[in-house]
XYZ file of C-alpha atoms in Angstrom:
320
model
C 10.759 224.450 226.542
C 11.579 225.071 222.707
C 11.603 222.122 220.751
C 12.830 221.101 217.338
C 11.480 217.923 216.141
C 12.683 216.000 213.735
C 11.088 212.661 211.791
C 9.270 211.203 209.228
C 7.265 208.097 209.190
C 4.148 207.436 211.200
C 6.024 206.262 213.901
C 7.696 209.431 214.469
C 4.401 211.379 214.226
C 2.682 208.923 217.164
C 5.480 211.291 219.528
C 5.219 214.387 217.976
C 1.461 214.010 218.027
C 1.803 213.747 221.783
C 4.461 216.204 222.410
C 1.372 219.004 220.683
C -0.663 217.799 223.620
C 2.058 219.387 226.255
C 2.735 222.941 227.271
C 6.111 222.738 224.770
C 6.429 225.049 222.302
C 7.322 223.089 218.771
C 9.204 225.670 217.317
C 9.779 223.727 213.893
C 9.838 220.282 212.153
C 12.483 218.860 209.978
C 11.408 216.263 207.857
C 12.666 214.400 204.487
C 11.953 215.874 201.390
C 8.539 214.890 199.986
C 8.927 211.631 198.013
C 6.784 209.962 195.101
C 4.400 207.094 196.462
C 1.320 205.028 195.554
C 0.466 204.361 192.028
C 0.446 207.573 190.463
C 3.176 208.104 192.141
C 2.443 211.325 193.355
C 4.846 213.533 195.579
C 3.448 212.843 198.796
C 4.420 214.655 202.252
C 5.466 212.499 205.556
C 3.169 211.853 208.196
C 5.536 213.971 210.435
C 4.824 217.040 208.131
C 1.161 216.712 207.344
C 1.039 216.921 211.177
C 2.857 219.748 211.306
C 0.963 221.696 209.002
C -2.542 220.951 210.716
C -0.405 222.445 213.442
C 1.041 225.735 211.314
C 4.326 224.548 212.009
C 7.222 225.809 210.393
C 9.207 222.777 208.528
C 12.256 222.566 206.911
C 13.262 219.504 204.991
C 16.717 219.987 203.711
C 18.785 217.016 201.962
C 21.667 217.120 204.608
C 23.919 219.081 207.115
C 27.082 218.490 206.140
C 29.391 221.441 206.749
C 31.286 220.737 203.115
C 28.729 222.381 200.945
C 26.745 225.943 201.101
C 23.540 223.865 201.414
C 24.752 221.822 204.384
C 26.150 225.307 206.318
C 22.605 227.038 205.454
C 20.931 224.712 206.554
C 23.231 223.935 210.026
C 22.616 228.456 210.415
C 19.074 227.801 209.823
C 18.306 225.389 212.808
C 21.035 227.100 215.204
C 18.767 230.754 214.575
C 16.266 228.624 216.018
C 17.722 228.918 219.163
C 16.278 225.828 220.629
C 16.444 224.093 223.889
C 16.435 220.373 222.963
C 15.763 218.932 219.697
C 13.580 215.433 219.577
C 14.974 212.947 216.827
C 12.515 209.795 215.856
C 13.175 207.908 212.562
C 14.323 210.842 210.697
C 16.102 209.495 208.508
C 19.165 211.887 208.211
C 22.509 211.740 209.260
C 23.070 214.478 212.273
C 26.872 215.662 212.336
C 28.232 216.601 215.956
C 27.922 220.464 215.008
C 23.763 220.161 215.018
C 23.981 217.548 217.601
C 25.717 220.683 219.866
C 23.147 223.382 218.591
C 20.402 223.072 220.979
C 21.069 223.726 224.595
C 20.493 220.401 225.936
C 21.631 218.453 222.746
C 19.501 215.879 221.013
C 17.239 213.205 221.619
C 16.735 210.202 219.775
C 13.416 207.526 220.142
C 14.799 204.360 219.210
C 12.775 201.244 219.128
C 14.796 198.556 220.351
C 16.750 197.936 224.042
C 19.848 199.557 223.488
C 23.056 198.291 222.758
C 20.541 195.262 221.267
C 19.383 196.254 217.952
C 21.172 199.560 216.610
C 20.555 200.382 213.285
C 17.733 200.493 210.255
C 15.510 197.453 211.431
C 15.157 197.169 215.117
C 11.590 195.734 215.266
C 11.522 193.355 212.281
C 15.455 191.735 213.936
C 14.018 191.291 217.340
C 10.973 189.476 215.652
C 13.123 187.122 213.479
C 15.432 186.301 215.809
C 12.729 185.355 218.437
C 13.443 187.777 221.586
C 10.731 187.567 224.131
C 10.633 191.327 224.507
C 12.129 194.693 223.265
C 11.570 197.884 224.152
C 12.008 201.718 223.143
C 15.431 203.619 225.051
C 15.377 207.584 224.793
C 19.273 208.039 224.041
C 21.169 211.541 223.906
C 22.399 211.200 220.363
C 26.059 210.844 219.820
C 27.701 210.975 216.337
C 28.188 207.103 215.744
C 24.950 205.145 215.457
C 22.858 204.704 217.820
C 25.548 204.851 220.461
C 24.282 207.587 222.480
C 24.032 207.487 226.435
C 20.405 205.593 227.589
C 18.394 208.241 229.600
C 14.874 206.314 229.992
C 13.853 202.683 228.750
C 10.237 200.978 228.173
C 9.698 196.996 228.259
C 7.347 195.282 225.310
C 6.517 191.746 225.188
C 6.669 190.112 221.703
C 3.573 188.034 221.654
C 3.360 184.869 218.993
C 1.124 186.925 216.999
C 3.135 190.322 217.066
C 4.119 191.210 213.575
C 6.468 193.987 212.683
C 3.101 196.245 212.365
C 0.946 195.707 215.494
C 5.208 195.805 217.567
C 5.750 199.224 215.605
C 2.362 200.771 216.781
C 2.882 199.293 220.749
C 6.404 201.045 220.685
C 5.649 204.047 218.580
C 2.874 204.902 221.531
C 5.697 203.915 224.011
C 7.835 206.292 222.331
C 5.307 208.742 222.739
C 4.898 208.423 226.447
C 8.485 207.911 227.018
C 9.654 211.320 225.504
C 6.709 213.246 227.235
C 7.822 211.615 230.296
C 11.563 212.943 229.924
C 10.834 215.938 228.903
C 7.770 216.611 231.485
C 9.941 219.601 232.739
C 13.428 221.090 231.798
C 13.897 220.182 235.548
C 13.040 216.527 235.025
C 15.183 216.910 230.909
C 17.845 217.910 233.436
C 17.259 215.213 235.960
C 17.369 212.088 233.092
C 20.671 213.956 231.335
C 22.544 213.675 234.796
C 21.376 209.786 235.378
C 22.328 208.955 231.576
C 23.800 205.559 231.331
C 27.140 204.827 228.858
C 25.746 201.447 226.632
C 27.881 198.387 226.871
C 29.615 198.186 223.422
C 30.266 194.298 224.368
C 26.649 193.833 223.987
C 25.833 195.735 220.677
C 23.716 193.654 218.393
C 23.225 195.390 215.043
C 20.044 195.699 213.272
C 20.674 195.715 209.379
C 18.461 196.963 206.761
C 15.785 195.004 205.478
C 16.201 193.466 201.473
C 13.987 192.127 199.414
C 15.714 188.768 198.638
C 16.069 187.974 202.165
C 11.949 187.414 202.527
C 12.240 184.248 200.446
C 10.937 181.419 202.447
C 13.550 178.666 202.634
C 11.228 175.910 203.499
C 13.911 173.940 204.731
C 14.704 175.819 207.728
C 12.619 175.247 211.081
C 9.094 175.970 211.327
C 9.348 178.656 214.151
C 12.324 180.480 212.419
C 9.829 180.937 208.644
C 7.004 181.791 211.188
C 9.014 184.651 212.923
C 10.159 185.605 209.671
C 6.921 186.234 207.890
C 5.462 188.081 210.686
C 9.067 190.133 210.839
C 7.971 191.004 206.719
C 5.316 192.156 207.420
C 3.986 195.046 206.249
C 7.355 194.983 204.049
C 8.987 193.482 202.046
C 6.858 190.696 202.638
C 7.391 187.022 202.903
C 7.450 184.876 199.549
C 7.448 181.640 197.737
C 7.919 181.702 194.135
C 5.113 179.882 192.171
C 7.042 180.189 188.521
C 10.183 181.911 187.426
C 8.130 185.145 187.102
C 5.054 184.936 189.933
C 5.299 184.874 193.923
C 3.046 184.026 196.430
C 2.906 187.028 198.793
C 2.664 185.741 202.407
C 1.467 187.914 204.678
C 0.706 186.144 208.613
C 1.290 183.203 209.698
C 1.555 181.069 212.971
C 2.594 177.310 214.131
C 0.762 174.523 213.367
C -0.342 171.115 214.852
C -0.458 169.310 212.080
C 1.826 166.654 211.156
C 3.117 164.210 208.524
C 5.860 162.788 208.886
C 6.357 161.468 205.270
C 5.961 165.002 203.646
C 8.575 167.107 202.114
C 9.481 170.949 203.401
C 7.130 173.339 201.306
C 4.448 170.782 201.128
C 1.048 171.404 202.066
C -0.341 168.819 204.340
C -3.491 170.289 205.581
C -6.263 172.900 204.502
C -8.492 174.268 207.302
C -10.689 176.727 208.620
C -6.930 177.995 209.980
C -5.607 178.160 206.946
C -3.226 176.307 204.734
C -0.382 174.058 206.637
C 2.877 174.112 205.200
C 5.183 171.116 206.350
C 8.976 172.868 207.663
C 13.008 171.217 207.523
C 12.411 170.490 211.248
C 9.069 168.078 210.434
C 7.109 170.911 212.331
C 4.673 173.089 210.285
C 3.565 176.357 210.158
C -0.412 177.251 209.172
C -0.291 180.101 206.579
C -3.329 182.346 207.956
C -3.194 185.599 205.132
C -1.561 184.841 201.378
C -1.830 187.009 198.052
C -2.131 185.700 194.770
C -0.182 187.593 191.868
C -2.243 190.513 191.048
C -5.140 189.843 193.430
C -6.101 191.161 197.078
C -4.581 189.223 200.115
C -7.155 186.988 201.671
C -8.012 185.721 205.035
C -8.235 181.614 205.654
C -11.688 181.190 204.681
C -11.287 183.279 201.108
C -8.137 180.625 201.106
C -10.414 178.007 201.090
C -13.237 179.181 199.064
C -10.250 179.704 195.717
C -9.789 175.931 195.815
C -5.896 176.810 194.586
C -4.352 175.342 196.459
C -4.706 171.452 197.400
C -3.218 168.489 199.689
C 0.085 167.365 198.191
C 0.986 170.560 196.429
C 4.663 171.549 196.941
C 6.121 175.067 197.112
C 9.651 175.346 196.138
């Protein structure tokens, strides 16, 4: 078949990656427009299209389809002359009207990393982390014009282990994105076979995923020990868990897990034990949680033992 695919981050370039490996022809890649990143700030491309190009696949990257400007109807004539059979959609990043979602004979896919209805929207993998489910999934949806409300077409199961933090759950379901959209599109017979056993998603049991903010990976050190536990881990790699030191410096928290230790005189935010585990913070719920990977303002983030070996932190001392 001819396939359009259409993405950006790493996690959409696990699936295309695998999708090069099959008899498919990629016919082109639509990406975001290069953006500035690292220190120098430097335009850099997405993963999506410096996978393309190792690939001398044609990509497009335009800044919208919408049929009110020139740019948008260019751009909606450029992927119909494509003449493609199914388009593949994975963290792209765009909004698709209905028009595109129509152009390619068998519509459009979308990978989305969360068990639909639970979990539409921006942050699927960092909300099923915070709020504690025991698994989550990826669902291959036919993409519909609201969000994420397409009909399901194929679903994969993940456990969400104690140690699973958004990174190490975005690389498990990224690879079973991968294999799930090979798997549906193994044939146009088998495309045709998952289209015609599509399931309509309960809208009674939609759960929305909102974006991630910065302000919202303050540690409140009175709430329960296993909800600031999930919630570093769900921060991580961004926007990162903090505490503030001063009105100007935060300490960057970075992993976590529950601890054993306990004292039952201590105040929330006060550290009650240093280990070879790390640094044990008491909770609200007189639980703790044992702070495993921290970063100092301006420094490197450092394991337990490089914890340790700063001496700056000491029994008593109180984060706020």
């Amino acid at each position: 078949m001819k396939i359009i695919f259409a993405g950006t981050p790493e996690f959409a370039a696990t699936a295309l990656a695998t999708l090069l490996k099959t008899e498919h022809e990629i016919v082109a890649v639509y990406t975001q427009p290069d953006r500035k990143a690292g220190r120098g700030q430097k335009l850099t491309a997405s993963a999506v299209k410096q996978l393309a190009l190792e690939y001398n696949i044609p990509v497009y990257q335009p800044l919208h389809f919408k049929s009110s400007t020139e740019e948008g109807l260019a751009a909606q004539a450029e992927l119909k002359a494509l003449n493609a059979d199914v388009m593949v959609v994975a963290a792209y990043g765009l909004i698709l009207p209905q028009v595109v979602l129509d152009t390619p004979k068998y519509g459009c896919l979308n990978i989305h990393g969360s068990l639909l209805p639970r979990w539409r929207g921006a942050a699927p993998i960092q909300r099923a982390i915070a709020t504690g489910d025991a698994e989550t999934g990826v669902t291959i949806m036919k993409m519909a014009a609201g969000l994420d409300t397409g009909d399901m077409m194929y679903k994969t199961r993940c456990p969400i282990t104690a140690e699973d933090t958004s990174a190490s759950l975005h690389d498990k379901l990224a690879l079973q994105g991968a294999e799930a959209i090979a798997a549906v599109l193994e044939s146009e017979q088998t495309l045709q076979h998952y289209l015609a056993q599509r399931e309509v998603q309960d809208d009674s049991l939609t759960v929305y995923a909102h974006k991630l903010s910065k302000a919202e990976a303050q540690i409140d050190w009175t709430q329960a020990a296993a909800e600031i536990d999930r919630n570093i881990r769900a921060f991580n790699p961004w926007p990162v868990a903090f505490t503030p030191l001063d009105d100007t410096n935060n300490l960057r928290i970075w992993n976590s897990s529950l601890s054993t230790h306990n004292a039952s005189t201590a105040l929330p935010g006060e550290v009650i034990a240093l280990d070879k585990d790390g640094v044990h913070v008491m909770c609200g719920d007189q639980n703790a949680i044992c702070i495993t990977n921290l970063q100092w303002p301006g420094g490197k983030a450092l394991n337990a033992v490089q914890i340790n070996q700063t001496q700056k932190l000491s029994l008593g001392y109180k984060f706020t």
